[in-house]
PDB file of N, CA, C and O in Angstrom:
ATOM      1  N   UNK A   1      57.274 131.091 162.008  1.00 46.00           N
ATOM      2  CA  UNK A   1      58.711 131.144 161.788  1.00 46.00           C
ATOM      3  C   UNK A   1      59.267 129.739 161.723  1.00 46.00           C
ATOM      4  O   UNK A   1      60.124 129.447 160.928  1.00 46.00           O
ATOM      5  N   UNK A   2      58.770 128.819 162.567  1.00 52.00           N
ATOM      6  CA  UNK A   2      59.328 127.494 162.622  1.00 52.00           C
ATOM      7  C   UNK A   2      58.964 126.735 161.350  1.00 52.00           C
ATOM      8  O   UNK A   2      59.656 125.842 160.937  1.00 52.00           O
ATOM      9  N   UNK A   3      57.873 127.089 160.686  1.00 56.00           N
ATOM     10  CA  UNK A   3      57.446 126.420 159.480  1.00 56.00           C
ATOM     11  C   UNK A   3      58.429 126.759 158.305  1.00 56.00           C
ATOM     12  O   UNK A   3      58.550 125.989 157.425  1.00 56.00           O
ATOM     13  N   UNK A   4      58.970 127.955 158.345  1.00 57.00           N
ATOM     14  CA  UNK A   4      59.894 128.300 157.241  1.00 57.00           C
ATOM     15  C   UNK A   4      61.210 127.546 157.401  1.00 57.00           C
ATOM     16  O   UNK A   4      61.897 127.405 156.374  1.00 57.00           O
ATOM     17  N   UNK A   5      61.547 127.110 158.565  1.00 59.00           N
ATOM     18  CA  UNK A   5      62.811 126.415 158.756  1.00 59.00           C
ATOM     19  C   UNK A   5      62.876 125.146 157.934  1.00 59.00           C
ATOM     20  O   UNK A   5      63.860 124.890 157.255  1.00 59.00           O
ATOM     21  N   UNK A   6      61.857 124.334 158.001  1.00 61.00           N
ATOM     22  CA  UNK A   6      61.836 123.098 157.275  1.00 61.00           C
ATOM     23  C   UNK A   6      61.863 123.386 155.786  1.00 61.00           C
ATOM     24  O   UNK A   6      62.374 122.616 154.974  1.00 61.00           O
ATOM     25  N   UNK A   7      61.239 124.491 155.323  1.00 66.00           N
ATOM     26  CA  UNK A   7      61.211 124.816 153.908  1.00 66.00           C
ATOM     27  C   UNK A   7      62.626 125.072 153.379  1.00 66.00           C
ATOM     28  O   UNK A   7      62.997 124.543 152.345  1.00 66.00           O
ATOM     29  N   UNK A   8      63.424 125.817 154.114  1.00 62.00           N
ATOM     30  CA  UNK A   8      64.777 126.058 153.694  1.00 62.00           C
ATOM     31  C   UNK A   8      65.592 124.784 153.683  1.00 62.00           C
ATOM     32  O   UNK A   8      66.427 124.595 152.725  1.00 62.00           O
ATOM     33  N   UNK A   9      65.416 123.920 154.674  1.00 66.00           N
ATOM     34  CA  UNK A   9      66.143 122.640 154.646  1.00 66.00           C
ATOM     35  C   UNK A   9      65.730 121.815 153.420  1.00 66.00           C
ATOM     36  O   UNK A   9      66.579 121.169 152.793  1.00 66.00           O
ATOM     37  N   UNK A  10      64.446 121.780 153.124  1.00 68.00           N
ATOM     38  CA  UNK A  10      64.009 121.071 151.920  1.00 68.00           C
ATOM     39  C   UNK A  10      64.504 121.616 150.649  1.00 68.00           C
ATOM     40  O   UNK A  10      64.941 120.891 149.763  1.00 68.00           O
ATOM     41  N   UNK A  11      64.504 122.920 150.516  1.00 67.00           N
ATOM     42  CA  UNK A  11      65.043 123.600 149.321  1.00 67.00           C
ATOM     43  C   UNK A  11      66.535 123.266 149.170  1.00 67.00           C
ATOM     44  O   UNK A  11      67.003 122.922 148.084  1.00 67.00           O
ATOM     45  N   UNK A  12      67.262 123.283 150.246  1.00 68.00           N
ATOM     46  CA  UNK A  12      68.668 122.952 150.229  1.00 68.00           C
ATOM     47  C   UNK A  12      68.912 121.470 149.787  1.00 68.00           C
ATOM     48  O   UNK A  12      69.763 121.160 148.980  1.00 68.00           O
ATOM     49  N   UNK A  13      68.036 120.603 150.318  1.00 70.00           N
ATOM     50  CA  UNK A  13      68.104 119.172 149.934  1.00 70.00           C
ATOM     51  C   UNK A  13      67.831 118.991 148.445  1.00 70.00           C
ATOM     52  O   UNK A  13      68.453 118.189 147.767  1.00 70.00           O
ATOM     53  N   UNK A  14      66.797 119.728 147.964  1.00 67.00           N
ATOM     54  CA  UNK A  14      66.490 119.654 146.501  1.00 67.00           C
ATOM     55  C   UNK A  14      67.689 120.143 145.665  1.00 67.00           C
ATOM     56  O   UNK A  14      67.989 119.510 144.641  1.00 67.00           O
ATOM     57  N   UNK A  15      68.299 121.187 146.101  1.00 69.00           N
ATOM     58  CA  UNK A  15      69.455 121.699 145.367  1.00 69.00           C
ATOM     59  C   UNK A  15      70.591 120.677 145.348  1.00 69.00           C
ATOM     60  O   UNK A  15      71.215 120.497 144.263  1.00 69.00           O
ATOM     61  N   UNK A  16      70.815 120.043 146.443  1.00 66.00           N
ATOM     62  CA  UNK A  16      71.933 119.014 146.506  1.00 66.00           C
ATOM     63  C   UNK A  16      71.522 117.870 145.645  1.00 66.00           C
ATOM     64  O   UNK A  16      72.358 117.288 144.946  1.00 66.00           O
ATOM     65  N   UNK A  17      70.300 117.417 145.672  1.00 63.00           N
ATOM     66  CA  UNK A  17      69.832 116.282 144.849  1.00 63.00           C
ATOM     67  C   UNK A  17      69.981 116.625 143.365  1.00 63.00           C
ATOM     68  O   UNK A  17      70.414 115.760 142.572  1.00 63.00           O
ATOM     69  N   UNK A  18      69.616 117.853 142.973  1.00 62.00           N
ATOM     70  CA  UNK A  18      69.727 118.224 141.574  1.00 62.00           C
ATOM     71  C   UNK A  18      71.196 118.284 141.138  1.00 62.00           C
ATOM     72  O   UNK A  18      71.539 117.880 140.004  1.00 62.00           O
ATOM     73  N   UNK A  19      72.070 118.701 142.008  1.00 61.00           N
ATOM     74  CA  UNK A  19      73.464 118.764 141.722  1.00 61.00           C
ATOM     75  C   UNK A  19      74.008 117.332 141.565  1.00 61.00           C
ATOM     76  O   UNK A  19      74.853 117.052 140.691  1.00 61.00           O
ATOM     77  N   UNK A  20      73.478 116.427 142.352  1.00 55.00           N
ATOM     78  CA  UNK A  20      73.935 115.041 142.234  1.00 55.00           C
ATOM     79  C   UNK A  20      73.488 114.380 140.994  1.00 55.00           C
ATOM     80  O   UNK A  20      74.156 113.513 140.399  1.00 55.00           O
ATOM     81  N   UNK A  21      72.307 114.766 140.498  1.00 51.00           N
ATOM     82  CA  UNK A  21      71.767 114.151 139.254  1.00 51.00           C
ATOM     83  C   UNK A  21      72.697 114.471 138.110  1.00 51.00           C
ATOM     84  O   UNK A  21      72.881 113.624 137.214  1.00 51.00           O
ATOM     85  N   UNK A  22      73.278 115.604 138.058  1.00 58.00           N
ATOM     86  CA  UNK A  22      74.044 116.089 136.884  1.00 58.00           C
ATOM     87  C   UNK A  22      75.291 115.249 136.630  1.00 58.00           C
ATOM     88  O   UNK A  22      75.734 115.148 135.547  1.00 58.00           O
ATOM     89  N   UNK A  23      75.813 114.599 137.672  1.00 57.00           N
ATOM     90  CA  UNK A  23      77.073 113.885 137.542  1.00 57.00           C
ATOM     91  C   UNK A  23      76.935 112.376 137.853  1.00 57.00           C
ATOM     92  O   UNK A  23      77.915 111.791 138.245  1.00 57.00           O
ATOM     93  N   UNK A  24      75.794 111.753 137.677  1.00 54.00           N
ATOM     94  CA  UNK A  24      75.569 110.406 138.054  1.00 54.00           C
ATOM     95  C   UNK A  24      75.449 109.495 136.877  1.00 54.00           C
ATOM     96  O   UNK A  24      75.178 109.904 135.756  1.00 54.00           O
ATOM     97  N   UNK A  25      75.620 108.182 137.153  1.00 63.00           N
ATOM     98  CA  UNK A  25      75.270 107.154 136.177  1.00 63.00           C
ATOM     99  C   UNK A  25      73.795 106.993 136.098  1.00 63.00           C
ATOM    100  O   UNK A  25      73.046 107.564 136.919  1.00 63.00           O
ATOM    101  N   UNK A  26      73.310 106.161 135.177  1.00 70.00           N
ATOM    102  CA  UNK A  26      71.892 105.956 134.970  1.00 70.00           C
ATOM    103  C   UNK A  26      71.165 105.504 136.207  1.00 70.00           C
ATOM    104  O   UNK A  26      70.169 106.067 136.638  1.00 70.00           O
ATOM    105  N   UNK A  27      71.643 104.485 136.898  1.00 75.00           N
ATOM    106  CA  UNK A  27      70.995 103.984 138.149  1.00 75.00           C
ATOM    107  C   UNK A  27      71.000 105.013 139.276  1.00 75.00           C
ATOM    108  O   UNK A  27      70.067 105.181 140.012  1.00 75.00           O
ATOM    109  N   UNK A  28      72.178 105.715 139.357  1.00 83.00           N
ATOM    110  CA  UNK A  28      72.269 106.751 140.384  1.00 83.00           C
ATOM    111  C   UNK A  28      71.364 107.934 140.081  1.00 83.00           C
ATOM    112  O   UNK A  28      70.744 108.482 141.006  1.00 83.00           O
ATOM    113  N   UNK A  29      71.161 108.238 138.826  1.00 83.00           N
ATOM    114  CA  UNK A  29      70.303 109.351 138.497  1.00 83.00           C
ATOM    115  C   UNK A  29      68.865 109.026 138.789  1.00 83.00           C
ATOM    116  O   UNK A  29      68.058 109.936 139.126  1.00 83.00           O
ATOM    117  N   UNK A  30      68.478 107.769 138.633  1.00 86.00           N
ATOM    118  CA  UNK A  30      67.115 107.358 138.954  1.00 86.00           C
ATOM    119  C   UNK A  30      66.927 107.541 140.449  1.00 86.00           C
ATOM    120  O   UNK A  30      65.827 108.076 140.842  1.00 86.00           O
ATOM    121  N   UNK A  31      67.826 107.085 141.284  1.00 88.00           N
ATOM    122  CA  UNK A  31      67.746 107.213 142.726  1.00 88.00           C
ATOM    123  C   UNK A  31      67.675 108.719 143.123  1.00 88.00           C
ATOM    124  O   UNK A  31      66.899 109.083 143.934  1.00 88.00           O
ATOM    125  N   UNK A  32      68.516 109.524 142.470  1.00 87.00           N
ATOM    126  CA  UNK A  32      68.481 110.966 142.748  1.00 87.00           C
ATOM    127  C   UNK A  32      67.139 111.562 142.342  1.00 87.00           C
ATOM    128  O   UNK A  32      66.633 112.378 143.040  1.00 87.00           O
ATOM    129  N   UNK A  33      66.615 111.120 141.239  1.00 87.00           N
ATOM    130  CA  UNK A  33      65.313 111.559 140.801  1.00 87.00           C
ATOM    131  C   UNK A  33      64.234 111.218 141.799  1.00 87.00           C
ATOM    132  O   UNK A  33      63.317 111.991 142.048  1.00 87.00           O
ATOM    133  N   UNK A  34      64.296 110.020 142.348  1.00 90.00           N
ATOM    134  CA  UNK A  34      63.349 109.611 143.384  1.00 90.00           C
ATOM    135  C   UNK A  34      63.418 110.498 144.629  1.00 90.00           C
ATOM    136  O   UNK A  34      62.405 110.880 145.213  1.00 90.00           O
ATOM    137  N   UNK A  35      64.667 110.809 144.981  1.00 91.00           N
ATOM    138  CA  UNK A  35      64.846 111.647 146.126  1.00 91.00           C
ATOM    139  C   UNK A  35      64.351 113.040 145.907  1.00 91.00           C
ATOM    140  O   UNK A  35      63.665 113.637 146.777  1.00 91.00           O
ATOM    141  N   UNK A  36      64.533 113.567 144.700  1.00 91.00           N
ATOM    142  CA  UNK A  36      64.015 114.880 144.381  1.00 91.00           C
ATOM    143  C   UNK A  36      62.483 114.812 144.389  1.00 91.00           C
ATOM    144  O   UNK A  36      61.789 115.714 144.927  1.00 91.00           O
ATOM    145  N   UNK A  37      61.899 113.762 143.830  1.00 92.00           N
ATOM    146  CA  UNK A  37      60.446 113.632 143.866  1.00 92.00           C
ATOM    147  C   UNK A  37      59.887 113.573 145.280  1.00 92.00           C
ATOM    148  O   UNK A  37      58.830 114.178 145.575  1.00 92.00           O
ATOM    149  N   UNK A  38      60.547 112.819 146.120  1.00 92.00           N
ATOM    150  CA  UNK A  38      60.081 112.711 147.527  1.00 92.00           C
ATOM    151  C   UNK A  38      60.219 114.093 148.229  1.00 92.00           C
ATOM    152  O   UNK A  38      59.346 114.493 148.924  1.00 92.00           O
ATOM    153  N   UNK A  39      61.314 114.799 147.975  1.00 92.00           N
ATOM    154  CA  UNK A  39      61.448 116.098 148.585  1.00 92.00           C
ATOM    155  C   UNK A  39      60.384 117.065 148.043  1.00 92.00           C
ATOM    156  O   UNK A  39      59.857 117.858 148.847  1.00 92.00           O
ATOM    157  N   UNK A  40      60.075 116.955 146.782  1.00 92.00           N
ATOM    158  CA  UNK A  40      58.962 117.813 146.269  1.00 92.00           C
ATOM    159  C   UNK A  40      57.652 117.514 146.875  1.00 92.00           C
ATOM    160  O   UNK A  40      56.849 118.391 147.169  1.00 92.00           O
ATOM    161  N   UNK A  41      57.359 116.231 147.103  1.00 92.00           N
ATOM    162  CA  UNK A  41      56.158 115.860 147.812  1.00 92.00           C
ATOM    163  C   UNK A  41      56.108 116.401 149.211  1.00 92.00           C
ATOM    164  O   UNK A  41      55.112 116.801 149.676  1.00 92.00           O
ATOM    165  N   UNK A  42      57.256 116.334 149.873  1.00 93.00           N
ATOM    166  CA  UNK A  42      57.352 116.831 151.177  1.00 93.00           C
ATOM    167  C   UNK A  42      57.034 118.341 151.272  1.00 93.00           C
ATOM    168  O   UNK A  42      56.350 118.867 152.143  1.00 93.00           O
ATOM    169  N   UNK A  43      57.638 119.044 150.265  1.00 92.00           N
ATOM    170  CA  UNK A  43      57.386 120.536 150.195  1.00 92.00           C
ATOM    171  C   UNK A  43      55.929 120.780 149.941  1.00 92.00           C
ATOM    172  O   UNK A  43      55.314 121.651 150.565  1.00 92.00           O
ATOM    173  N   UNK A  44      55.323 119.972 149.047  1.00 93.00           N
ATOM    174  CA  UNK A  44      53.850 120.199 148.738  1.00 93.00           C
ATOM    175  C   UNK A  44      53.038 119.937 149.971  1.00 93.00           C
ATOM    176  O   UNK A  44      52.100 120.678 150.303  1.00 93.00           O
ATOM    177  N   UNK A  45      53.335 118.855 150.746  1.00 93.00           N
ATOM    178  CA  UNK A  45      52.591 118.506 151.943  1.00 93.00           C
ATOM    179  C   UNK A  45      52.781 119.610 153.016  1.00 93.00           C
ATOM    180  O   UNK A  45      51.796 120.030 153.662  1.00 93.00           O
ATOM    181  N   UNK A  46      54.010 120.104 153.095  1.00 93.00           N
ATOM    182  CA  UNK A  46      54.202 121.152 154.060  1.00 93.00           C
ATOM    183  C   UNK A  46      53.518 122.423 153.727  1.00 93.00           C
ATOM    184  O   UNK A  46      52.951 123.142 154.539  1.00 93.00           O
ATOM    185  N   UNK A  47      53.502 122.741 152.421  1.00 94.00           N
ATOM    186  CA  UNK A  47      52.748 123.915 151.926  1.00 94.00           C
ATOM    187  C   UNK A  47      51.268 123.747 152.220  1.00 94.00           C
ATOM    188  O   UNK A  47      50.556 124.722 152.585  1.00 94.00           O
ATOM    189  N   UNK A  48      50.740 122.556 152.029  1.00 94.00           N
ATOM    190  CA  UNK A  48      49.323 122.340 152.237  1.00 94.00           C
ATOM    191  C   UNK A  48      49.045 122.523 153.782  1.00 94.00           C
ATOM    192  O   UNK A  48      47.973 123.135 154.088  1.00 94.00           O
ATOM    193  N   UNK A  49      49.872 121.945 154.631  1.00 95.00           N
ATOM    194  CA  UNK A  49      49.680 122.124 156.088  1.00 95.00           C
ATOM    195  C   UNK A  49      49.752 123.587 156.484  1.00 95.00           C
ATOM    196  O   UNK A  49      48.886 124.044 157.302  1.00 95.00           O
ATOM    197  N   UNK A  50      50.676 124.341 155.916  1.00 95.00           N
ATOM    198  CA  UNK A  50      50.820 125.755 156.208  1.00 95.00           C
ATOM    199  C   UNK A  50      49.581 126.522 155.748  1.00 95.00           C
ATOM    200  O   UNK A  50      49.091 127.371 156.460  1.00 95.00           O
ATOM    201  N   UNK A  51      49.066 126.174 154.608  1.00 95.00           N
ATOM    202  CA  UNK A  51      47.817 126.800 154.061  1.00 95.00           C
ATOM    203  C   UNK A  51      46.612 126.507 154.977  1.00 95.00           C
ATOM    204  O   UNK A  51      45.828 127.388 155.212  1.00 95.00           O
ATOM    205  N   UNK A  52      46.556 125.288 155.492  1.00 95.00           N
ATOM    206  CA  UNK A  52      45.509 124.930 156.414  1.00 95.00           C
ATOM    207  C   UNK A  52      45.595 125.715 157.707  1.00 95.00           C
ATOM    208  O   UNK A  52      44.622 126.200 158.251  1.00 95.00           O
ATOM    209  N   UNK A  53      46.858 125.872 158.166  1.00 95.00           N
ATOM    210  CA  UNK A  53      47.101 126.632 159.433  1.00 95.00           C
ATOM    211  C   UNK A  53      46.684 128.109 159.213  1.00 95.00           C
ATOM    212  O   UNK A  53      46.042 128.745 160.103  1.00 95.00           O
ATOM    213  N   UNK A  54      47.017 128.644 158.072  1.00 95.00           N
ATOM    214  CA  UNK A  54      46.669 130.080 157.765  1.00 95.00           C
ATOM    215  C   UNK A  54      45.142 130.193 157.679  1.00 95.00           C
ATOM    216  O   UNK A  54      44.588 131.137 158.213  1.00 95.00           O
ATOM    217  N   UNK A  55      44.488 129.274 157.037  1.00 95.00           N
ATOM    218  CA  UNK A  55      43.044 129.311 156.922  1.00 95.00           C
ATOM    219  C   UNK A  55      42.400 129.206 158.257  1.00 95.00           C
ATOM    220  O   UNK A  55      41.480 129.996 158.596  1.00 95.00           O
ATOM    221  N   UNK A  56      42.857 128.353 159.121  1.00 94.00           N
ATOM    222  CA  UNK A  56      42.324 128.167 160.481  1.00 94.00           C
ATOM    223  C   UNK A  56      42.512 129.502 161.310  1.00 94.00           C
ATOM    224  O   UNK A  56      41.583 129.953 161.972  1.00 94.00           O
ATOM    225  N   UNK A  57      43.705 130.049 161.186  1.00 95.00           N
ATOM    226  CA  UNK A  57      44.032 131.259 161.889  1.00 95.00           C
ATOM    227  C   UNK A  57      43.121 132.466 161.421  1.00 95.00           C
ATOM    228  O   UNK A  57      42.638 133.242 162.292  1.00 95.00           O
ATOM    229  N   UNK A  58      42.927 132.505 160.101  1.00 95.00           N
ATOM    230  CA  UNK A  58      42.070 133.580 159.581  1.00 95.00           C
ATOM    231  C   UNK A  58      40.652 133.371 160.038  1.00 95.00           C
ATOM    232  O   UNK A  58      39.972 134.464 160.296  1.00 95.00           O
ATOM    233  N   UNK A  59      40.189 132.152 160.032  1.00 94.00           N
ATOM    234  CA  UNK A  59      38.780 131.924 160.530  1.00 94.00           C
ATOM    235  C   UNK A  59      38.669 132.295 161.941  1.00 94.00           C
ATOM    236  O   UNK A  59      37.646 132.913 162.401  1.00 94.00           O
ATOM    237  N   UNK A  60      39.674 131.972 162.768  1.00 93.00           N
ATOM    238  CA  UNK A  60      39.612 132.361 164.163  1.00 93.00           C
ATOM    239  C   UNK A  60      39.686 133.841 164.387  1.00 93.00           C
ATOM    240  O   UNK A  60      38.978 134.418 165.226  1.00 93.00           O
ATOM    241  N   UNK A  61      40.448 134.495 163.546  1.00 93.00           N
ATOM    242  CA  UNK A  61      40.534 135.989 163.652  1.00 93.00           C
ATOM    243  C   UNK A  61      39.223 136.601 163.256  1.00 93.00           C
ATOM    244  O   UNK A  61      38.741 137.562 163.892  1.00 93.00           O
ATOM    245  N   UNK A  62      38.605 136.055 162.210  1.00 92.00           N
ATOM    246  CA  UNK A  62      37.295 136.589 161.762  1.00 92.00           C
ATOM    247  C   UNK A  62      36.247 136.424 162.858  1.00 92.00           C
ATOM    248  O   UNK A  62      35.447 137.309 163.091  1.00 92.00           O
ATOM    249  N   UNK A  63      36.255 135.255 163.466  1.00 90.00           N
ATOM    250  CA  UNK A  63      35.302 134.937 164.527  1.00 90.00           C
ATOM    251  C   UNK A  63      35.530 135.912 165.695  1.00 90.00           C
ATOM    252  O   UNK A  63      34.591 136.495 166.277  1.00 90.00           O
ATOM    253  N   UNK A  64      36.769 136.112 166.051  1.00 89.00           N
ATOM    254  CA  UNK A  64      37.115 137.077 167.137  1.00 89.00           C
ATOM    255  C   UNK A  64      36.691 138.472 166.799  1.00 89.00           C
ATOM    256  O   UNK A  64      36.197 139.203 167.658  1.00 89.00           O
ATOM    257  N   UNK A  65      36.847 138.865 165.541  1.00 88.00           N
ATOM    258  CA  UNK A  65      36.406 140.195 165.123  1.00 88.00           C
ATOM    259  C   UNK A  65      34.925 140.280 165.249  1.00 88.00           C
ATOM    260  O   UNK A  65      34.404 141.310 165.741  1.00 88.00           O
ATOM    261  N   UNK A  66      34.196 139.271 164.797  1.00 85.00           N
ATOM    262  CA  UNK A  66      32.729 139.318 164.894  1.00 85.00           C
ATOM    263  C   UNK A  66      32.282 139.445 166.338  1.00 85.00           C
ATOM    264  O   UNK A  66      31.413 140.202 166.677  1.00 85.00           O
ATOM    265  N   UNK A  67      32.946 138.676 167.247  1.00 84.00           N
ATOM    266  CA  UNK A  67      32.609 138.709 168.639  1.00 84.00           C
ATOM    267  C   UNK A  67      32.961 140.090 169.206  1.00 84.00           C
ATOM    268  O   UNK A  67      32.191 140.640 170.021  1.00 84.00           O
ATOM    269  N   UNK A  68      34.059 140.690 168.781  1.00 83.00           N
ATOM    270  CA  UNK A  68      34.454 141.992 169.220  1.00 83.00           C
ATOM    271  C   UNK A  68      33.528 143.078 168.813  1.00 83.00           C
ATOM    272  O   UNK A  68      33.348 144.082 169.506  1.00 83.00           O
ATOM    273  N   UNK A  69      32.933 142.906 167.617  1.00 77.00           N
ATOM    274  CA  UNK A  69      31.996 143.957 167.154  1.00 77.00           C
ATOM    275  C   UNK A  69      30.775 144.010 168.037  1.00 77.00           C
ATOM    276  O   UNK A  69      30.145 145.058 168.123  1.00 77.00           O
ATOM    277  N   UNK A  70      30.437 142.928 168.754  1.00 67.00           N
ATOM    278  CA  UNK A  70      29.257 142.970 169.636  1.00 67.00           C
ATOM    279  C   UNK A  70      29.528 143.627 170.921  1.00 67.00           C
ATOM    280  O   UNK A  70      28.605 143.902 171.679  1.00 67.00           O
ATOM    281  N   UNK A  71      30.751 143.965 171.179  1.00 55.00           N
ATOM    282  CA  UNK A  71      31.069 144.662 172.424  1.00 55.00           C
ATOM    283  C   UNK A  71      32.117 143.797 173.178  1.00 55.00           C
ATOM    284  O   UNK A  71      32.254 142.626 172.922  1.00 55.00           O
ATOM    285  N   UNK A  72      32.704 144.390 174.159  1.00 52.00           N
ATOM    286  CA  UNK A  72      33.744 143.672 174.909  1.00 52.00           C
ATOM    287  C   UNK A  72      33.342 143.540 176.357  1.00 52.00           C
ATOM    288  O   UNK A  72      33.990 144.119 177.229  1.00 52.00           O
ATOM    289  N   UNK A  73      32.240 142.938 176.643  1.00 52.00           N
ATOM    290  CA  UNK A  73      31.751 142.868 177.999  1.00 52.00           C
ATOM    291  C   UNK A  73      30.698 143.803 178.274  1.00 52.00           C
ATOM    292  O   UNK A  73      29.844 144.160 177.464  1.00 52.00           O
ATOM    293  N   UNK A  74      30.708 144.364 179.495  1.00 51.00           N
ATOM    294  CA  UNK A  74      29.645 145.283 179.871  1.00 51.00           C
ATOM    295  C   UNK A  74      29.986 146.729 179.486  1.00 51.00           C
ATOM    296  O   UNK A  74      31.073 147.118 179.562  1.00 51.00           O
ATOM    297  N   UNK A  75      28.965 147.409 179.032  1.00 53.00           N
ATOM    298  CA  UNK A  75      29.149 148.816 178.664  1.00 53.00           C
ATOM    299  C   UNK A  75      29.115 149.665 179.933  1.00 53.00           C
ATOM    300  O   UNK A  75      28.671 149.187 180.977  1.00 53.00           O
ATOM    301  N   UNK A  76      29.582 150.880 179.821  1.00 52.00           N
ATOM    302  CA  UNK A  76      29.583 151.747 181.023  1.00 52.00           C
ATOM    303  C   UNK A  76      28.202 151.878 181.717  1.00 52.00           C
ATOM    304  O   UNK A  76      28.086 152.010 182.908  1.00 52.00           O
ATOM    305  N   UNK A  77      27.118 151.853 180.906  1.00 54.00           N
ATOM    306  CA  UNK A  77      25.822 151.977 181.508  1.00 54.00           C
ATOM    307  C   UNK A  77      25.052 150.710 181.502  1.00 54.00           C
ATOM    308  O   UNK A  77      23.856 150.616 181.337  1.00 54.00           O
ATOM    309  N   UNK A  78      25.771 149.573 181.719  1.00 53.00           N
ATOM    310  CA  UNK A  78      25.114 148.272 181.714  1.00 53.00           C
ATOM    311  C   UNK A  78      24.151 148.053 182.805  1.00 53.00           C
ATOM    312  O   UNK A  78      23.195 147.271 182.694  1.00 53.00           O
ATOM    313  N   UNK A  79      24.219 148.844 183.847  1.00 56.00           N
ATOM    314  CA  UNK A  79      23.312 148.687 184.921  1.00 56.00           C
ATOM    315  C   UNK A  79      21.976 149.391 184.729  1.00 56.00           C
ATOM    316  O   UNK A  79      21.035 149.236 185.449  1.00 56.00           O
ATOM    317  N   UNK A  80      21.945 150.321 183.789  1.00 57.00           N
ATOM    318  CA  UNK A  80      20.744 151.068 183.558  1.00 57.00           C
ATOM    319  C   UNK A  80      19.868 150.512 182.390  1.00 57.00           C
ATOM    320  O   UNK A  80      20.478 150.068 181.399  1.00 57.00           O
ATOM    321  N   UNK A  81      18.602 150.437 182.516  1.00 58.00           N
ATOM    322  CA  UNK A  81      17.805 149.882 181.465  1.00 58.00           C
ATOM    323  C   UNK A  81      17.724 150.779 180.240  1.00 58.00           C
ATOM    324  O   UNK A  81      17.803 152.021 180.447  1.00 58.00           O
ATOM    325  N   UNK A  82      17.587 150.215 179.085  1.00 59.00           N
ATOM    326  CA  UNK A  82      17.461 151.080 177.889  1.00 59.00           C
ATOM    327  C   UNK A  82      15.976 151.470 177.700  1.00 59.00           C
ATOM    328  O   UNK A  82      15.154 151.200 178.557  1.00 59.00           O
ATOM    329  N   UNK A  83      15.652 152.039 176.563  1.00 58.00           N
ATOM    330  CA  UNK A  83      14.288 152.575 176.384  1.00 58.00           C
ATOM    331  C   UNK A  83      13.250 151.469 176.408  1.00 58.00           C
ATOM    332  O   UNK A  83      12.120 151.681 176.738  1.00 58.00           O
ATOM    333  N   UNK A  84      13.664 150.234 176.065  1.00 60.00           N
ATOM    334  CA  UNK A  84      12.695 149.132 175.994  1.00 60.00           C
ATOM    335  C   UNK A  84      12.518 148.433 177.378  1.00 60.00           C
ATOM    336  O   UNK A  84      11.769 147.566 177.546  1.00 60.00           O
ATOM    337  N   UNK A  85      13.300 148.917 178.337  1.00 58.00           N
ATOM    338  CA  UNK A  85      13.223 148.293 179.672  1.00 58.00           C
ATOM    339  C   UNK A  85      14.220 147.212 179.930  1.00 58.00           C
ATOM    340  O   UNK A  85      14.262 146.590 180.974  1.00 58.00           O
ATOM    341  N   UNK A  86      15.038 146.824 178.921  1.00 58.00           N
ATOM    342  CA  UNK A  86      16.020 145.791 179.018  1.00 58.00           C
ATOM    343  C   UNK A  86      17.367 146.324 179.555  1.00 58.00           C
ATOM    344  O   UNK A  86      17.668 147.508 179.324  1.00 58.00           O
ATOM    345  N   UNK A  87      18.079 145.497 180.151  1.00 55.00           N
ATOM    346  CA  UNK A  87      19.424 145.883 180.624  1.00 55.00           C
ATOM    347  C   UNK A  87      20.481 145.438 179.674  1.00 55.00           C
ATOM    348  O   UNK A  87      20.464 144.475 179.033  1.00 55.00           O
TER     349      UNK A  87
END
């Protein structure tokens, strides 16, 4: 949820910068264009970080699922040997 907060602020900043571009002189429009470019790079970097976080979380979830498939500790008959004589 906290990651979406910066996204909305960035989108709002992009909108303001685009609005500023429409009514500027040549030098001012270049500066506004730079600001829009910087904001776009920030959004791209934030999206990349969010994708890495999602990938990491999914890998951890998959690993947890694999561990869970093996059992969750001792089974009810953990004290009794199985047919091969192992516990």
